[in-house]
Short mmCIF file of C-alpha atoms and ligand atoms in Angstrom, two decimals:
data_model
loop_
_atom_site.label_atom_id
_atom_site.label_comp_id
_atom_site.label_asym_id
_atom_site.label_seq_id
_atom_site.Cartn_x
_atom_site.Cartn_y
_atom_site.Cartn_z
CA UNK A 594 12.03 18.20 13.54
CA UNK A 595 12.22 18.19 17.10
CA UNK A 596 11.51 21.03 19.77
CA UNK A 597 14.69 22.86 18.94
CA UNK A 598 16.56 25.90 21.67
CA UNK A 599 17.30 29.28 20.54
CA UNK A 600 20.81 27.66 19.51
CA UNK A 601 20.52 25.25 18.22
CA UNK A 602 17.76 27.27 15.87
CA UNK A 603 20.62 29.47 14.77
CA UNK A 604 23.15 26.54 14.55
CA UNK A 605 21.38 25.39 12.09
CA UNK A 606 20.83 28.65 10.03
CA UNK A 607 24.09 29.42 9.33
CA UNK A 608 26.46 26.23 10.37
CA UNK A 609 27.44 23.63 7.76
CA UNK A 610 28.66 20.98 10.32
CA UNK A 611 31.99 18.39 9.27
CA UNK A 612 31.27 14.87 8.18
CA UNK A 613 27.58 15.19 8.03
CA UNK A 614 24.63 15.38 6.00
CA UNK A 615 22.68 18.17 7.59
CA UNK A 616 19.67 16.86 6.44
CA UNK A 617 19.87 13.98 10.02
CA UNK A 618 20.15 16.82 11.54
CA UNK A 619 16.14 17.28 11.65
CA UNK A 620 16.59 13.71 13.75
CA UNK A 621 19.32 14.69 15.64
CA UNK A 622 19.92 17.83 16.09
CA UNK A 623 22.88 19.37 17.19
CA UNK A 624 23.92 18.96 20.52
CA UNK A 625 25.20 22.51 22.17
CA UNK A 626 27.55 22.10 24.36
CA UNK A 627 28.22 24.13 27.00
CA UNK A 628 31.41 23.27 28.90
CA UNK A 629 33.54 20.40 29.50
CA UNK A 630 35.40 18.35 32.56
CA UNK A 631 37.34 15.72 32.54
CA UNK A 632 35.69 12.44 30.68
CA UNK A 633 32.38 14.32 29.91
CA UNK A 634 30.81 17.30 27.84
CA UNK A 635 27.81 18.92 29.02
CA UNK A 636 25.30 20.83 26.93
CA UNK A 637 22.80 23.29 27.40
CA UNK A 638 20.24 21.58 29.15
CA UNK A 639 22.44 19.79 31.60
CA UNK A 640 23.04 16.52 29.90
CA UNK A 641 26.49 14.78 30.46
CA UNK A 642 28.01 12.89 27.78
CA UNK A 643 31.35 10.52 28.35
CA UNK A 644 33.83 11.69 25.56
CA UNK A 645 34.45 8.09 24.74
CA UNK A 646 36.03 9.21 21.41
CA UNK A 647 38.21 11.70 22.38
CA UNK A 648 36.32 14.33 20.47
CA UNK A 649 37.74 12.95 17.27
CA UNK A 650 40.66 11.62 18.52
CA UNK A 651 42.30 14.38 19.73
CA UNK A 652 41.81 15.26 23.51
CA UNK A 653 44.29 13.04 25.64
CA UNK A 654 44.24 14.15 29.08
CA UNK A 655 40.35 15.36 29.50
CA UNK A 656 38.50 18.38 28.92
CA UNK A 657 39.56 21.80 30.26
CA UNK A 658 42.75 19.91 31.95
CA UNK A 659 43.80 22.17 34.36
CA UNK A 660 47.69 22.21 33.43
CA UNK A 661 47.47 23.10 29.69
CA UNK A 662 44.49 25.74 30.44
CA UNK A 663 47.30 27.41 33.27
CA UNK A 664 50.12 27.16 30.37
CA UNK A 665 47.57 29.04 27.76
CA UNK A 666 46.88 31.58 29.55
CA UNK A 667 50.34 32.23 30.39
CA UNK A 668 51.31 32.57 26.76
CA UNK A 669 48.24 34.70 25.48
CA UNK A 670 49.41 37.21 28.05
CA UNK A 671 53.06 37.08 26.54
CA UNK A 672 52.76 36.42 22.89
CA UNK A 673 49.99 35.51 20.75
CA UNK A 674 51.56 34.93 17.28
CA UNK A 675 54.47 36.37 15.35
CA UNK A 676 55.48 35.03 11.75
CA UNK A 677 57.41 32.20 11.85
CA UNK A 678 59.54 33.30 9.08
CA UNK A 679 63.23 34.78 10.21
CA UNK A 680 61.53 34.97 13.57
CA UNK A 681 61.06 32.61 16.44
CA UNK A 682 60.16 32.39 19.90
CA UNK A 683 60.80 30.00 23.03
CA UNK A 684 57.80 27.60 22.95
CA UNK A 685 58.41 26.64 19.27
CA UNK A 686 62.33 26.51 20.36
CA UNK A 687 61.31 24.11 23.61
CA UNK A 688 59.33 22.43 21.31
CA UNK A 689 61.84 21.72 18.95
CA UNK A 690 63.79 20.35 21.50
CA UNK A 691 61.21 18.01 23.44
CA UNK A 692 59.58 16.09 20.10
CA UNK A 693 62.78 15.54 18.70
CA UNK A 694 64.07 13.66 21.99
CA UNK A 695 60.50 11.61 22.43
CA UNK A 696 60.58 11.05 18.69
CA UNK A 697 61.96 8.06 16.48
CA UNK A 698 65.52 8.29 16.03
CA UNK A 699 67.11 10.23 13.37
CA UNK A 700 63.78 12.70 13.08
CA UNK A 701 65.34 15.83 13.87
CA UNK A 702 63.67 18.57 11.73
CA UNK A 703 60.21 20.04 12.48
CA UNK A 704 57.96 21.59 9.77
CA UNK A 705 54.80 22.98 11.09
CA UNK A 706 51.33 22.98 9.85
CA UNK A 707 47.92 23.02 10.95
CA UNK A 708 46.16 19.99 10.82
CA UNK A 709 46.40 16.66 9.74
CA UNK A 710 45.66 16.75 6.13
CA UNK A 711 47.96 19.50 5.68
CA UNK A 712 51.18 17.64 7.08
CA UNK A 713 50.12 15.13 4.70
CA UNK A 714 50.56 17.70 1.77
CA UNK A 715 54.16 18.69 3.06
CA UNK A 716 55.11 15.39 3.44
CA UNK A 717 54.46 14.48 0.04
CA UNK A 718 55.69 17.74 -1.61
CA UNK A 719 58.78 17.50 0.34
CA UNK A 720 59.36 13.68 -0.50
CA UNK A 721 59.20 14.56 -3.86
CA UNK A 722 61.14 17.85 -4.19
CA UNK A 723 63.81 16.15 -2.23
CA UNK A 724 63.82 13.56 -5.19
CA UNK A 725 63.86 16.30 -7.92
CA UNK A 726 67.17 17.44 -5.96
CA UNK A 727 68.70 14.61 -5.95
CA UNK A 728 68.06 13.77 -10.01
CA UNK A 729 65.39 11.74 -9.69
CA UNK A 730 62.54 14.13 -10.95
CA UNK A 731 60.69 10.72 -11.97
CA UNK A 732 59.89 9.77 -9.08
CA UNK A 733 56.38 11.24 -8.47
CA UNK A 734 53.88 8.28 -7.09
CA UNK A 735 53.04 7.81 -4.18
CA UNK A 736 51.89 4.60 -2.78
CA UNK A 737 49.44 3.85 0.12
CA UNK A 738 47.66 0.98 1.13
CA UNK A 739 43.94 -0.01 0.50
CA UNK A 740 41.52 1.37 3.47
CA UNK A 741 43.99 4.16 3.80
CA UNK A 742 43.11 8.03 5.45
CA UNK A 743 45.46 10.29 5.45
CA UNK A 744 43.00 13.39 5.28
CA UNK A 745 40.94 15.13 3.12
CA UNK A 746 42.50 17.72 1.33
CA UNK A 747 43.17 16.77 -2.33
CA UNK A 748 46.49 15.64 -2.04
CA UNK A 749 45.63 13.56 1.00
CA UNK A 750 42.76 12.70 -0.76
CA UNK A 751 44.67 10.78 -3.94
CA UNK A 752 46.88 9.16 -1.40
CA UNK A 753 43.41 8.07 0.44
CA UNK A 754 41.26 4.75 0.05
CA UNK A 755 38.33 5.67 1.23
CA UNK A 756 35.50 5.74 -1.32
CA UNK A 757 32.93 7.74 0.53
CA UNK A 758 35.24 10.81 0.93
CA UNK A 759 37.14 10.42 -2.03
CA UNK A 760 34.59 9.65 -5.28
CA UNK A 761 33.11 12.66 -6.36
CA UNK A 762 36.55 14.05 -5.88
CA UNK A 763 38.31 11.39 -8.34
CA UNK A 764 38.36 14.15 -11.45
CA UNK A 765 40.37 16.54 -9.20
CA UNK A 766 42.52 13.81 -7.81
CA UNK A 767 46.00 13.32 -8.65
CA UNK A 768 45.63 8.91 -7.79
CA UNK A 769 48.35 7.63 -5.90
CA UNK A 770 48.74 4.01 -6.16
CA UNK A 771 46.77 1.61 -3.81
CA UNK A 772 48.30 -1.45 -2.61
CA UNK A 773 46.58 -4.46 -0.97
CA UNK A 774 47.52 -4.73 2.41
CA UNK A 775 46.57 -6.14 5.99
CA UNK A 776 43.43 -7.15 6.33
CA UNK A 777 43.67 -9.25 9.12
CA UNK A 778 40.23 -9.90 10.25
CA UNK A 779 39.69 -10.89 7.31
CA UNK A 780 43.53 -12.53 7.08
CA UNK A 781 43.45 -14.52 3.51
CA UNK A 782 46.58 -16.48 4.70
CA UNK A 783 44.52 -18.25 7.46
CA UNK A 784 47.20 -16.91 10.07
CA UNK A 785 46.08 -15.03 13.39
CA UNK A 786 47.35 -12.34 14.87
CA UNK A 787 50.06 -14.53 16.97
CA UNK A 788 50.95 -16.53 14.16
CA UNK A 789 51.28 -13.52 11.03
CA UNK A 790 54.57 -12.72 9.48
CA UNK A 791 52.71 -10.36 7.15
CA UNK A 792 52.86 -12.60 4.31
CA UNK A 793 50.08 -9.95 3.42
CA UNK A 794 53.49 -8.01 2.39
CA UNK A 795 53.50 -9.67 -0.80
CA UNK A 796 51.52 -7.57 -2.54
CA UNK A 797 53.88 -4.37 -1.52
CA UNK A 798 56.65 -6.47 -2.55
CA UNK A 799 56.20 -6.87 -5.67
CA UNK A 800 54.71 -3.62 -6.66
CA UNK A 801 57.72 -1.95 -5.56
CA UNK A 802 60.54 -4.27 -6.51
CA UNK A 803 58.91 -3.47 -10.82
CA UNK A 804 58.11 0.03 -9.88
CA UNK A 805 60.50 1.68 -7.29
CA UNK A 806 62.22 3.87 -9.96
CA UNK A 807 58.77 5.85 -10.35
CA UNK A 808 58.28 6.23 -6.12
CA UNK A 809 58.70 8.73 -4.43
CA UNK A 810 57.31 7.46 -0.94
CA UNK A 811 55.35 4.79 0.73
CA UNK A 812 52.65 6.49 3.33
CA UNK A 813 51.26 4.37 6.14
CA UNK A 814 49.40 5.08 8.99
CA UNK A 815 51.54 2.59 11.41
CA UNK A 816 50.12 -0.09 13.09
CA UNK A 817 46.19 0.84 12.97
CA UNK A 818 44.06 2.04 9.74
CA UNK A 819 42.11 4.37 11.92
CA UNK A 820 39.08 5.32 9.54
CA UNK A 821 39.28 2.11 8.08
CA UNK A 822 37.91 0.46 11.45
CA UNK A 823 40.77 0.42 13.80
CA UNK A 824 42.26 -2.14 11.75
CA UNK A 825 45.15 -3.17 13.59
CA UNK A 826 47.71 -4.88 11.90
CA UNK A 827 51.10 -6.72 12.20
CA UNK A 828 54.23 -4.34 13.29
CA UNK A 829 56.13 -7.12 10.97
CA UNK A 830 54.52 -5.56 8.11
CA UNK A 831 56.09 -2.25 8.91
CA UNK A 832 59.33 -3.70 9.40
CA UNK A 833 59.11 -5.74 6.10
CA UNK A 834 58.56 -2.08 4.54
CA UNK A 835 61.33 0.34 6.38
CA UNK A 836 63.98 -2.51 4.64
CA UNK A 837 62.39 -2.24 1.13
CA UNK A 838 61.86 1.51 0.85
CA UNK A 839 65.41 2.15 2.21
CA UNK A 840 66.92 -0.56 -0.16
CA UNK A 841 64.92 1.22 -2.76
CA UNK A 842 65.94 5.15 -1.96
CA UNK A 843 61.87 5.27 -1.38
CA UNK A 844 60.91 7.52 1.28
CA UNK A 845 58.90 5.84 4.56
CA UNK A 846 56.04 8.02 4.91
CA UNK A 847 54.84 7.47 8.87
CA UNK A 848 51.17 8.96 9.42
CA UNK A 849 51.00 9.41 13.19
CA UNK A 850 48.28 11.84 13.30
CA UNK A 851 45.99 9.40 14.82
CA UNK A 852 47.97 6.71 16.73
CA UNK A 853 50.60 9.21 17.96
CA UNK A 854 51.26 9.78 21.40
CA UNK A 855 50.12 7.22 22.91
CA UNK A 856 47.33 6.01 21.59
CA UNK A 857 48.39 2.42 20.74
CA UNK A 858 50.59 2.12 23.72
CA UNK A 859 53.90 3.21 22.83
CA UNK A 860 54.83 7.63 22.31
CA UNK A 861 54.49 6.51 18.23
CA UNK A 862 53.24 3.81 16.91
CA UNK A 863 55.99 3.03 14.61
CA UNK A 864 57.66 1.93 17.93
CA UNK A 865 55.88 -1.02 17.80
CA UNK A 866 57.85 -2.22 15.19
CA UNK A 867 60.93 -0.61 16.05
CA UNK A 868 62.13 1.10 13.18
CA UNK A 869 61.85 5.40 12.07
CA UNK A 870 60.46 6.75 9.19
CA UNK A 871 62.07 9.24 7.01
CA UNK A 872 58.90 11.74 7.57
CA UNK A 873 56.85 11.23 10.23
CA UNK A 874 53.27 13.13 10.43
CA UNK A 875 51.76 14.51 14.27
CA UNK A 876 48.73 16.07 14.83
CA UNK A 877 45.67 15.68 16.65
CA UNK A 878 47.02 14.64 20.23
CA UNK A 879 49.95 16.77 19.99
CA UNK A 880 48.37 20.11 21.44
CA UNK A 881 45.73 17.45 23.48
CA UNK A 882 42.86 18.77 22.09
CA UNK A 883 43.25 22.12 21.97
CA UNK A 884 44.62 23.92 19.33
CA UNK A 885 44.61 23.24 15.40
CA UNK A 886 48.58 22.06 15.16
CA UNK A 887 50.40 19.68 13.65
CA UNK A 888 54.35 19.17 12.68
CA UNK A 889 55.89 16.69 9.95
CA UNK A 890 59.72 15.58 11.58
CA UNK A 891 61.90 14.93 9.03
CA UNK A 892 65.80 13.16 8.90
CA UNK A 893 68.68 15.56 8.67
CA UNK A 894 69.33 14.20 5.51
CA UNK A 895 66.27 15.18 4.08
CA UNK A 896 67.04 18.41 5.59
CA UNK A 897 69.99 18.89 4.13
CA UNK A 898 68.76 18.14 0.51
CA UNK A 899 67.03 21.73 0.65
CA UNK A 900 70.16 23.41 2.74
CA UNK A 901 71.72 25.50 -0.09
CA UNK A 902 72.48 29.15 -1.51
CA UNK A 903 68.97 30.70 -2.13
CA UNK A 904 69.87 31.20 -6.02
CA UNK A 905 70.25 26.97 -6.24
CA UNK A 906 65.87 27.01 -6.02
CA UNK A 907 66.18 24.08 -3.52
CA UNK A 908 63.75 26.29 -0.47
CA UNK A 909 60.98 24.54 0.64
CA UNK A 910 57.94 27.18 0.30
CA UNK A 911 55.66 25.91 1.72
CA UNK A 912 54.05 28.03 4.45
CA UNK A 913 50.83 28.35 6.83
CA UNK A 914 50.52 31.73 8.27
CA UNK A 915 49.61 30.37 11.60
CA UNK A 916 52.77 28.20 11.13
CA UNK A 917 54.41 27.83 14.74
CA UNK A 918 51.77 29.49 16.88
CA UNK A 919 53.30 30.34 20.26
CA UNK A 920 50.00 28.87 21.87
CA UNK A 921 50.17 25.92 20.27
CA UNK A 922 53.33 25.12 20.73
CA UNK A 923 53.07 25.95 24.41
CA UNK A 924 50.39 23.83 24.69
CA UNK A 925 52.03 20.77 22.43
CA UNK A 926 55.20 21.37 25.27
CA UNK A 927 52.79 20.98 28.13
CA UNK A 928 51.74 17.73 26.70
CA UNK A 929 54.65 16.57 26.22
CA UNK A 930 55.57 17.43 30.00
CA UNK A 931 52.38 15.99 31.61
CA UNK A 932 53.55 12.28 29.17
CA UNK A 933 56.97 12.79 31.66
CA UNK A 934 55.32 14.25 35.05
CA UNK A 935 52.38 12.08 34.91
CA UNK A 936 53.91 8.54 33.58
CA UNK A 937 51.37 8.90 30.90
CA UNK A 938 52.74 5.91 29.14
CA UNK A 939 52.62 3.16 31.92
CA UNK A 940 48.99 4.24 32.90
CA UNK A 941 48.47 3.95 29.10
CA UNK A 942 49.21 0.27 29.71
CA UNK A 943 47.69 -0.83 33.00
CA UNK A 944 44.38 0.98 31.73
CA UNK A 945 44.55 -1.01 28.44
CA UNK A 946 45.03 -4.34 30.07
CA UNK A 947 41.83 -3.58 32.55
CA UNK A 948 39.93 -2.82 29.47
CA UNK A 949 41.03 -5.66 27.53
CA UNK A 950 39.94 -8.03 30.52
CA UNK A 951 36.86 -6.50 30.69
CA UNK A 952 35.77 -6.19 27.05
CA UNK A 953 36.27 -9.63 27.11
CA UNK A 954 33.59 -10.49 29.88
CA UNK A 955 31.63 -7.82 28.95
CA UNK A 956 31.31 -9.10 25.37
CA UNK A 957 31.08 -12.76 25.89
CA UNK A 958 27.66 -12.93 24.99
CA UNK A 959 27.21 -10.23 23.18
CA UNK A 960 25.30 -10.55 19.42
CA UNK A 961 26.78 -9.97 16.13
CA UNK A 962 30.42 -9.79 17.02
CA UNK A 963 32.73 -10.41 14.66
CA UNK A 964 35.60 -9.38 16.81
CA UNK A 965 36.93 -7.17 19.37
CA UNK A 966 40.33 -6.04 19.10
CA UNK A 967 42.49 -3.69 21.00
CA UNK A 968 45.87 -1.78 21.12
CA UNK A 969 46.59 0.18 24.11
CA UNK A 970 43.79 2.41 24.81
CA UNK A 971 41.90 1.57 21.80
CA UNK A 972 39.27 -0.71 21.63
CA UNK A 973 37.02 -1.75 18.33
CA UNK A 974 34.10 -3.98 18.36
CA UNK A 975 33.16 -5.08 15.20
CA UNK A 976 29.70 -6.39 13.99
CA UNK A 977 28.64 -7.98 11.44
CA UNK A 978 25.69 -9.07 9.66
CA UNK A 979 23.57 -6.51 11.61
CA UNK A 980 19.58 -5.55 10.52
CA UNK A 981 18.92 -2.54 9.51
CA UNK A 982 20.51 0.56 7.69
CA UNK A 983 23.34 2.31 9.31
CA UNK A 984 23.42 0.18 12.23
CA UNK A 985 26.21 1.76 13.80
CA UNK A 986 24.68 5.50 13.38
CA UNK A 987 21.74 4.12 15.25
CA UNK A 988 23.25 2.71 17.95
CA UNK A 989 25.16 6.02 18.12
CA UNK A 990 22.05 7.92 18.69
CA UNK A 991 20.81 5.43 21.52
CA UNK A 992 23.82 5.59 23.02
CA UNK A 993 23.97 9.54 23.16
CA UNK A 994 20.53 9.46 24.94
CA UNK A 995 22.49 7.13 27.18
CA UNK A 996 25.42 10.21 28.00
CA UNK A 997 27.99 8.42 25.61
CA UNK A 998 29.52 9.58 22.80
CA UNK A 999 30.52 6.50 20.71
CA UNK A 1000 30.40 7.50 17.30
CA UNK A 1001 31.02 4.60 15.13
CA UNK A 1002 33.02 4.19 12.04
CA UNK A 1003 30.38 2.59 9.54
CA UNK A 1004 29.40 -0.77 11.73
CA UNK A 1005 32.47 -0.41 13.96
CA UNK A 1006 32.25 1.25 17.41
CA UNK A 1007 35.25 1.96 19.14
CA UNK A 1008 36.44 3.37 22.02
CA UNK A 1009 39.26 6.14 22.27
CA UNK A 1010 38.81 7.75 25.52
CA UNK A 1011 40.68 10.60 26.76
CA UNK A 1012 43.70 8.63 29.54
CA UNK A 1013 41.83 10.03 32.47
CA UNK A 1014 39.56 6.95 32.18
CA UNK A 1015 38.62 5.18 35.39
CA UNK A 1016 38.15 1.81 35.32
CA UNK A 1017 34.41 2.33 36.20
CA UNK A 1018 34.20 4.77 33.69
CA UNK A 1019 35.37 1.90 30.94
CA UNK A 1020 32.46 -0.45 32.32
CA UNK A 1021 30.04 2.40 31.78
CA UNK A 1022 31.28 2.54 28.37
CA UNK A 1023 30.93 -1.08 27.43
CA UNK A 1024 27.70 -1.40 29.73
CA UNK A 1025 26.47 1.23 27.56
CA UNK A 1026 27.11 0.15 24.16
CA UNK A 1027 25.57 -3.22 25.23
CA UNK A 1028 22.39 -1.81 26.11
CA UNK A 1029 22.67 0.75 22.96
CA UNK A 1030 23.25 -2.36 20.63
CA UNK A 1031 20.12 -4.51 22.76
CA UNK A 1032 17.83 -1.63 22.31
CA UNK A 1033 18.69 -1.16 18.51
CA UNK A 1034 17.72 -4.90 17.95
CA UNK A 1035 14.93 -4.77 19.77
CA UNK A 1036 13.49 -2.62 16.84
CA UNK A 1037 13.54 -5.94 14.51
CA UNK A 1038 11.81 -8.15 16.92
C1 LIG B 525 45.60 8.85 9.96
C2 LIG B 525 45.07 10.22 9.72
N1 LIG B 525 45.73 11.05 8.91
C3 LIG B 525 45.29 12.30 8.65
C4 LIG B 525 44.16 12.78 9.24
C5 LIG B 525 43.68 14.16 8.92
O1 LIG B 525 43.84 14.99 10.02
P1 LIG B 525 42.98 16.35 10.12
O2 LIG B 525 41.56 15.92 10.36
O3 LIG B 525 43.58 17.06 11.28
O4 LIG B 525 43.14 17.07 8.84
C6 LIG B 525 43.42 11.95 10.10
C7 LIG B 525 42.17 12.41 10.69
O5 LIG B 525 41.40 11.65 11.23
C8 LIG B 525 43.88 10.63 10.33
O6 LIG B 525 43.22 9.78 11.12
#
């Protein structure tokens, strides 16, 4: 164990950290930090680290932006939290208004929960007890497709594809069906990405053509299999699906929690493909980092399944008590403001194009790349055939020593960066993970 700091000492008596097996943490310990700005985090000794994953995906504008921190403070001196049941208050109300507008069309309903894996929940317990409603109690699976995350709580989990998080689970699991679907670095049609018409849809097909009188929904996180790898895939594919489920009376489950706003370019990703969902899932990026939110819009007509006399046993129960927290919703309105004030969106763009020419020079000669792919401001390098064990984790820990955080996803390292990136910010980034990935090898010469 190294030298460790008065925190870190107690850190590690009483904090079972996320996502980790606290037994590293006698390599690495945990890093304290102290404050944030902008791109970078810095911890108690004074070491800077570029965010260059968004603190798991969920800060958009930087750390401690200066707008949303006004807009907090603001609230908490107005109104902290009040139950959300027969009471309301304006920031949920603005809120309500705002999403809806910036979201797909026809999403018009808000349910609010927590985090990620919880929307997940309601969208599947919704899906189906709008089913039950409407006399079709046998429709009860749910269908996902191979690689998928959609969280970890157990529901999420049997709608997940994931092995690692999901095996010791599988007693407790109720299994949704897994369906093969894009793979397309690994595309077994020999088609590229310019030439796909997600022939990969086959497979979706056909399951649902012989089974769509037992579905209740499809769930897909559109246009990128985050956890997966950044596996981006064809918006055809998600077009091929909206006609099916709808044809089918099978709801389109969208899972936004990642690649919403902005992320891959567009406000959702679904926009890619131009089509809405009949539940779509936010999170993460929709209170910018700040505050544990998120909100599952639904149609009217979904709505309106569950719109009757109490007595008829159609409510939706499901609650949170935080449900609709004035801060987070004040916060979730300010982003949504700075995305109009701030032309979020078109400096989503120009920022992704710099970084796509770039990764390309940058990567040109660069060793064990199997590809680099990008959607707006996400960028994935992926290597392959790499010595060692847990590659990726190692060249995570060089590159912290080198004030990055690029935490990989098994042999993947990505970028996700907060859209305050400058552009010589981005060639830090890639300068960085070169030198991280050159010192790593060095180890096997
Ligand atoms: C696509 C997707 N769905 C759901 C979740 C779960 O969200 P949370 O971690 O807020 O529970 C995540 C988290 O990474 C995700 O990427």
């Amino acid at each position: 164990m190294n030298k460790l700091s008065e925190l870190q000492k107690k850190d590690l008596e009483h904090i079972f950290h996320p996502c980790s097996q606290m037994k590293d943490y006698e390599n690495l310990p945990p890093i304290v930090i102290t404050k944030g700005e902008g791109m970078y985090v810095e911890d108690e000794f004074g070491n800077r680290y570029m965010d260059c994953v968004s603190s798991w995906w969920v800060n958009l504008f930087g750390h401690c932006n200066a707008r949303i921190n006004k807009v907090i403070k603001e609230q908490i001196d107005k109104l902290e939290h009040i139950i959300f049941a027969n009471f309301s208050h304006e920031a949920g109300i603005e809120l309500g208004e705002r999403l809806t507008k910036v979201a797909p069309e026809g999403l018009n309903k808000l349910i609010f929960t927590d985090n990620g894996s919880s929307s997940t929940e309601v969208a599947i317990k919704l899906s189906f007890q709008s089913h039950v409603q409407s006399g079709n109690p046998q429709k009860k699976t749910f269908v996902s497709l191979e690689g998928a995350y959609h969280g970890e709580t157990i529901g999420a989990l049997g709608v997940g594809n994931m092995d690692r998080f999901t095996d010791v689970y599988k007693p407790l699991i109720r299994e949704g069906k897994k369906v093969k679907g894009p793979d397309c670095f690994n595309c077994t049609y020999n088609k590229n990405r310019e030439t796909c018409d997600a022939e990969c849809f086959e497979h979706m097909e056909k399951y649902l053509l012989e089974n769509h009188n037992e579905v209740s929904g499809v769930i897909i996180e559109s246009m990128v299999q985050g956890v997966a790898g950044m596996r981006i895939y064809s918006p055809k594919y998600i077009q091929k699906l909206r006609k099916l489920t709808k044809d089918l009376n099978i709801h389109l489950i969208a899972d936004e929690i990642a690649m919403g706003f902005g992320r891959t370019g567009k406000m959702f990703a679904i926009e890619h493909a131009g089509v809405s969902p009949d539940i779509m899932c936010v999170g993460k990026g929709l209170t910018a980092g700040y505050f544990p939110m998120s909100i599952v819009l639904i149609t009217d007509e979904l709505y309106n399944n569950f719109y009757d006399d109490y007595s008829a046993g159609k409510s939706f129960l499901h609650s949170h008590s935080y449900s609709g927290n004035p801060i987070g919703c004040r916060i979730a309105v300010e982003t949504l403001k700075i995305f109009e004030d701030e032309n979020i969106l078109e400096m989503i763009e120009e920022k992704g194009n710099f970084l796509r020419t770039l990764a390309k020079e940058k990567l040109k000669e660069t060793p064990y790349l199997g590809e680099y792919r990008q959607i707006g401001l996400i960028g994935a390098i992926e290597l392959v055939g790499l010595p060692g064990e847990r590659a990726g984790y190692e060249i995570y820990k060089i590159a912290l020593k080198k004030g990055a955080i690029l935490r990989p996803l098994g042999n993947i390292v990505y970028f996700m960066p907060p859209y305050i990136i400058k552009e010589e910010e981005m060639e830090k980034m890639l300068d960085i993970f070169n030198e991280s990935l050159k010192e790593y090898l060095e180890r096997f010469q």
